PDB file of C-alpha atoms in Angstrom:
ATOM      1  CA  MET E   1      30.425  11.997 -26.724  1.00  0.00           C
ATOM      2  CA  ASN E   2      27.067  11.819 -28.515  1.00  0.00           C
ATOM      3  CA  ILE E   3      28.732  10.045 -31.434  1.00  0.00           C
ATOM      4  CA  ILE E   4      30.007   7.282 -29.145  1.00  0.00           C
ATOM      5  CA  LYS E   5      26.615   6.934 -27.457  1.00  0.00           C
ATOM      6  CA  ASN E   6      24.707   6.728 -30.760  1.00  0.00           C
ATOM      7  CA  SER E   7      27.290   4.369 -32.253  1.00  0.00           C
ATOM      8  CA  ASN E   8      26.965   2.121 -29.218  1.00  0.00           C
ATOM      9  CA  ILE E   9      23.179   2.004 -29.642  1.00  0.00           C
ATOM     10  CA  ALA E  10      23.622   1.050 -33.304  1.00  0.00           C
ATOM     11  CA  ILE E  11      26.154  -1.626 -32.376  1.00  0.00           C
ATOM     12  CA  ALA E  12      23.705  -3.022 -29.794  1.00  0.00           C
ATOM     13  CA  PHE E  13      21.119  -3.408 -32.557  1.00  0.00           C
ATOM     14  CA  LEU E  14      23.639  -5.135 -34.827  1.00  0.00           C
ATOM     15  CA  ILE E  15      24.613  -7.480 -31.985  1.00  0.00           C
ATOM     16  CA  GLU E  16      20.977  -8.486 -31.562  1.00  0.00           C
ATOM     17  CA  ILE E  17      20.534  -9.121 -35.297  1.00  0.00           C
ATOM     18  CA  PHE E  18      23.768 -11.123 -35.422  1.00  0.00           C
ATOM     19  CA  ALA E  19      22.616 -13.210 -32.441  1.00  0.00           C
ATOM     20  CA  ILE E  20      19.360 -14.109 -34.202  1.00  0.00           C
ATOM     21  CA  PHE E  21      21.267 -15.032 -37.364  1.00  0.00           C
ATOM     22  CA  VAL E  22      23.745 -17.215 -35.431  1.00  0.00           C
ATOM     23  CA  LEU E  23      20.931 -19.089 -33.678  1.00  0.00           C
ATOM     24  CA  GLY E  24      19.244 -19.862 -36.969  1.00  0.00           C
ATOM     25  CA  TYR E  25      22.464 -20.903 -38.677  1.00  0.00           C
ATOM     26  CA  TRP E  26      23.450 -23.033 -35.693  1.00  0.00           C
ATOM     27  CA  GLY E  27      20.086 -24.786 -35.731  1.00  0.00           C
ATOM     28  CA  PHE E  28      20.166 -25.492 -39.455  1.00  0.00           C
ATOM     29  CA  THR E  29      23.700 -26.914 -39.259  1.00  0.00           C
ATOM     30  CA  LEU E  30      23.196 -29.260 -36.298  1.00  0.00           C
ATOM     31  CA  GLN E  31      24.426 -32.807 -36.737  1.00  0.00           C
ATOM     32  CA  SER E  32      20.940 -34.291 -36.667  1.00  0.00           C
ATOM     33  CA  ASN E  33      18.215 -35.325 -39.066  1.00  0.00           C
ATOM     34  CA  LYS E  34      16.668 -32.771 -41.374  1.00  0.00           C
ATOM     35  CA  ILE E  35      13.403 -32.329 -39.427  1.00  0.00           C
ATOM     36  CA  ILE E  36      15.244 -31.540 -36.193  1.00  0.00           C
ATOM     37  CA  ARG E  37      17.550 -29.088 -37.983  1.00  0.00           C
ATOM     38  CA  VAL E  38      14.601 -27.244 -39.534  1.00  0.00           C
ATOM     39  CA  ILE E  39      12.655 -27.110 -36.266  1.00  0.00           C
ATOM     40  CA  VAL E  40      15.627 -25.894 -34.209  1.00  0.00           C
ATOM     41  CA  GLY E  41      16.767 -23.542 -36.982  1.00  0.00           C
ATOM     42  CA  LEU E  42      13.367 -21.849 -36.969  1.00  0.00           C
ATOM     43  CA  LEU E  43      12.411 -22.041 -33.289  1.00  0.00           C
ATOM     44  CA  ALA E  44      15.716 -20.955 -31.697  1.00  0.00           C
ATOM     45  CA  PRO E  45      15.710 -17.489 -33.303  1.00  0.00           C
ATOM     46  CA  ILE E  46      11.975 -17.117 -32.723  1.00  0.00           C
ATOM     47  CA  LEU E  47      12.448 -17.943 -29.031  1.00  0.00           C
ATOM     48  CA  MET E  48      15.229 -15.349 -28.776  1.00  0.00           C
ATOM     49  CA  ILE E  49      13.007 -12.736 -30.439  1.00  0.00           C
ATOM     50  CA  VAL E  50      10.121 -13.511 -28.069  1.00  0.00           C
ATOM     51  CA  ILE E  51      12.302 -13.402 -24.953  1.00  0.00           C
ATOM     52  CA  TRP E  52      13.970 -10.191 -26.117  1.00  0.00           C
ATOM     53  CA  SER E  53      10.701  -8.475 -26.999  1.00  0.00           C
ATOM     54  CA  ILE E  54       9.118  -9.315 -23.646  1.00  0.00           C
ATOM     55  CA  TRP E  55      11.962  -8.638 -21.199  1.00  0.00           C
ATOM     56  CA  CYS E  56      14.683  -6.661 -22.994  1.00  0.00           C
ATOM     57  CA  ALA E  57      13.004  -4.352 -25.499  1.00  0.00           C
ATOM     58  CA  PRO E  58      13.021  -0.712 -24.388  1.00  0.00           C
ATOM     59  CA  SER E  59       9.322  -0.254 -25.157  1.00  0.00           C
ATOM     60  CA  SER E  60       8.159  -3.428 -23.409  1.00  0.00           C
ATOM     61  CA  SER E  61       5.846  -3.053 -20.434  1.00  0.00           C
ATOM     62  CA  TYR E  62       7.513  -6.104 -18.820  1.00  0.00           C
ATOM     63  CA  ARG E  63      11.094  -4.900 -19.385  1.00  0.00           C
ATOM     64  CA  LEU E  64      13.532  -5.978 -16.718  1.00  0.00           C
ATOM     65  CA  GLU E  65      15.591  -3.385 -14.883  1.00  0.00           C
ATOM     66  CA  GLY E  66      19.132  -3.164 -13.607  1.00  0.00           C
ATOM     67  CA  LEU E  67      20.975  -6.328 -12.726  1.00  0.00           C
ATOM     68  CA  TRP E  68      18.164  -8.590 -13.957  1.00  0.00           C
ATOM     69  CA  LEU E  69      18.333  -7.033 -17.418  1.00  0.00           C
ATOM     70  CA  VAL E  70      22.124  -7.346 -17.537  1.00  0.00           C
ATOM     71  CA  ALA E  71      21.925 -10.963 -16.346  1.00  0.00           C
ATOM     72  CA  LEU E  72      19.389 -11.905 -19.032  1.00  0.00           C
ATOM     73  CA  LYS E  73      21.399 -10.197 -21.769  1.00  0.00           C
ATOM     74  CA  CYS E  74      24.562 -11.949 -20.574  1.00  0.00           C
ATOM     75  CA  LEU E  75      22.741 -15.281 -20.580  1.00  0.00           C
ATOM     76  CA  LEU E  76      21.329 -14.808 -24.081  1.00  0.00           C
ATOM     77  CA  PHE E  77      24.599 -13.582 -25.543  1.00  0.00           C
ATOM     78  CA  GLY E  78      26.484 -16.310 -23.664  1.00  0.00           C
ATOM     79  CA  ILE E  79      24.307 -18.847 -25.457  1.00  0.00           C
ATOM     80  CA  ILE E  80      25.363 -17.264 -28.755  1.00  0.00           C
ATOM     81  CA  VAL E  81      29.021 -17.595 -27.764  1.00  0.00           C
ATOM     82  CA  CYS E  82      28.398 -21.282 -26.986  1.00  0.00           C
ATOM     83  CA  CYS E  83      26.693 -21.746 -30.366  1.00  0.00           C
ATOM     84  CA  LEU E  84      29.685 -20.183 -32.117  1.00  0.00           C
ATOM     85  CA  LEU E  85      32.052 -22.428 -30.188  1.00  0.00           C
ATOM     86  CA  SER E  86      29.998 -25.522 -31.052  1.00  0.00           C
ATOM     87  CA  MET E  87      30.260 -24.527 -34.726  1.00  0.00           C
ATOM     88  CA  LYS E  88      34.057 -24.491 -34.328  1.00  0.00           C
ATOM     89  CA  GLN E  89      34.292 -20.688 -34.607  1.00  0.00           C
ATOM     90  CA  PRO E  90      36.404 -19.735 -31.572  1.00  0.00           C
ATOM     91  CA  SER E  91      37.627 -16.463 -33.090  1.00  0.00           C
ATOM     92  CA  ALA E  92      34.068 -15.354 -33.802  1.00  0.00           C
ATOM     93  CA  ALA E  93      33.024 -16.397 -30.282  1.00  0.00           C
ATOM     94  CA  ILE E  94      35.845 -14.410 -28.669  1.00  0.00           C
ATOM     95  CA  GLY E  95      35.196 -11.407 -30.899  1.00  0.00           C
ATOM     96  CA  PHE E  96      31.460 -11.486 -30.279  1.00  0.00           C
ATOM     97  CA  GLY E  97      31.915 -11.874 -26.522  1.00  0.00           C
ATOM     98  CA  THR E  98      34.367  -8.973 -26.454  1.00  0.00           C
ATOM     99  CA  ILE E  99      32.089  -6.689 -28.472  1.00  0.00           C
ATOM    100  CA  VAL E 100      29.104  -7.586 -26.270  1.00  0.00           C
ATOM    101  CA  THR E 101      31.090  -6.905 -23.098  1.00  0.00           C
ATOM    102  CA  ILE E 102      32.272  -3.501 -24.328  1.00  0.00           C
ATOM    103  CA  ASN E 103      28.764  -2.676 -25.554  1.00  0.00           C
ATOM    104  CA  LEU E 104      27.147  -3.556 -22.218  1.00  0.00           C
ATOM    105  CA  ILE E 105      29.728  -1.531 -20.288  1.00  0.00           C
ATOM    106  CA  LEU E 106      29.206   1.506 -22.514  1.00  0.00           C
ATOM    107  CA  SER E 107      25.422   1.065 -22.405  1.00  0.00           C
ATOM    108  CA  SER E 108      25.563   1.034 -18.611  1.00  0.00           C
ATOM    109  CA  TYR E 109      27.777   4.140 -18.597  1.00  0.00           C
ATOM    110  CA  PHE E 110      25.516   6.080 -20.981  1.00  0.00           C
ATOM    111  CA  GLY E 111      22.298   4.864 -19.344  1.00  0.00           C
ATOM    112  CA  THR E 112      21.048   3.209 -22.527  1.00  0.00           C
ATOM    113  CA  LEU E 113      21.027  -0.313 -21.150  1.00  0.00           C
TER     114      LEU E 113
END
């Protein structure tokens, strides 16, 4: 059981890294002028990192608890699914959403949310 718990924690970390990457890639590939693409491509991942470090990081003094934490994670990862869909990557969006759902369920079960 420890292997599943530790694997789930590692997968949670990979999900977070993937989400940051997707936000940056999405921003840099927007159908807009170059300045907007650069600004969004840099600021979207930075905003995710800031939000995550304040309200979702385990060591944060302002970390949300319970349903509020789950709601924020669902919102942030839902935005990633929308970004993937807007980039015409429905398979990636479905796969990512499925992995996130399983990860959140397991995290709740193991108390590592």
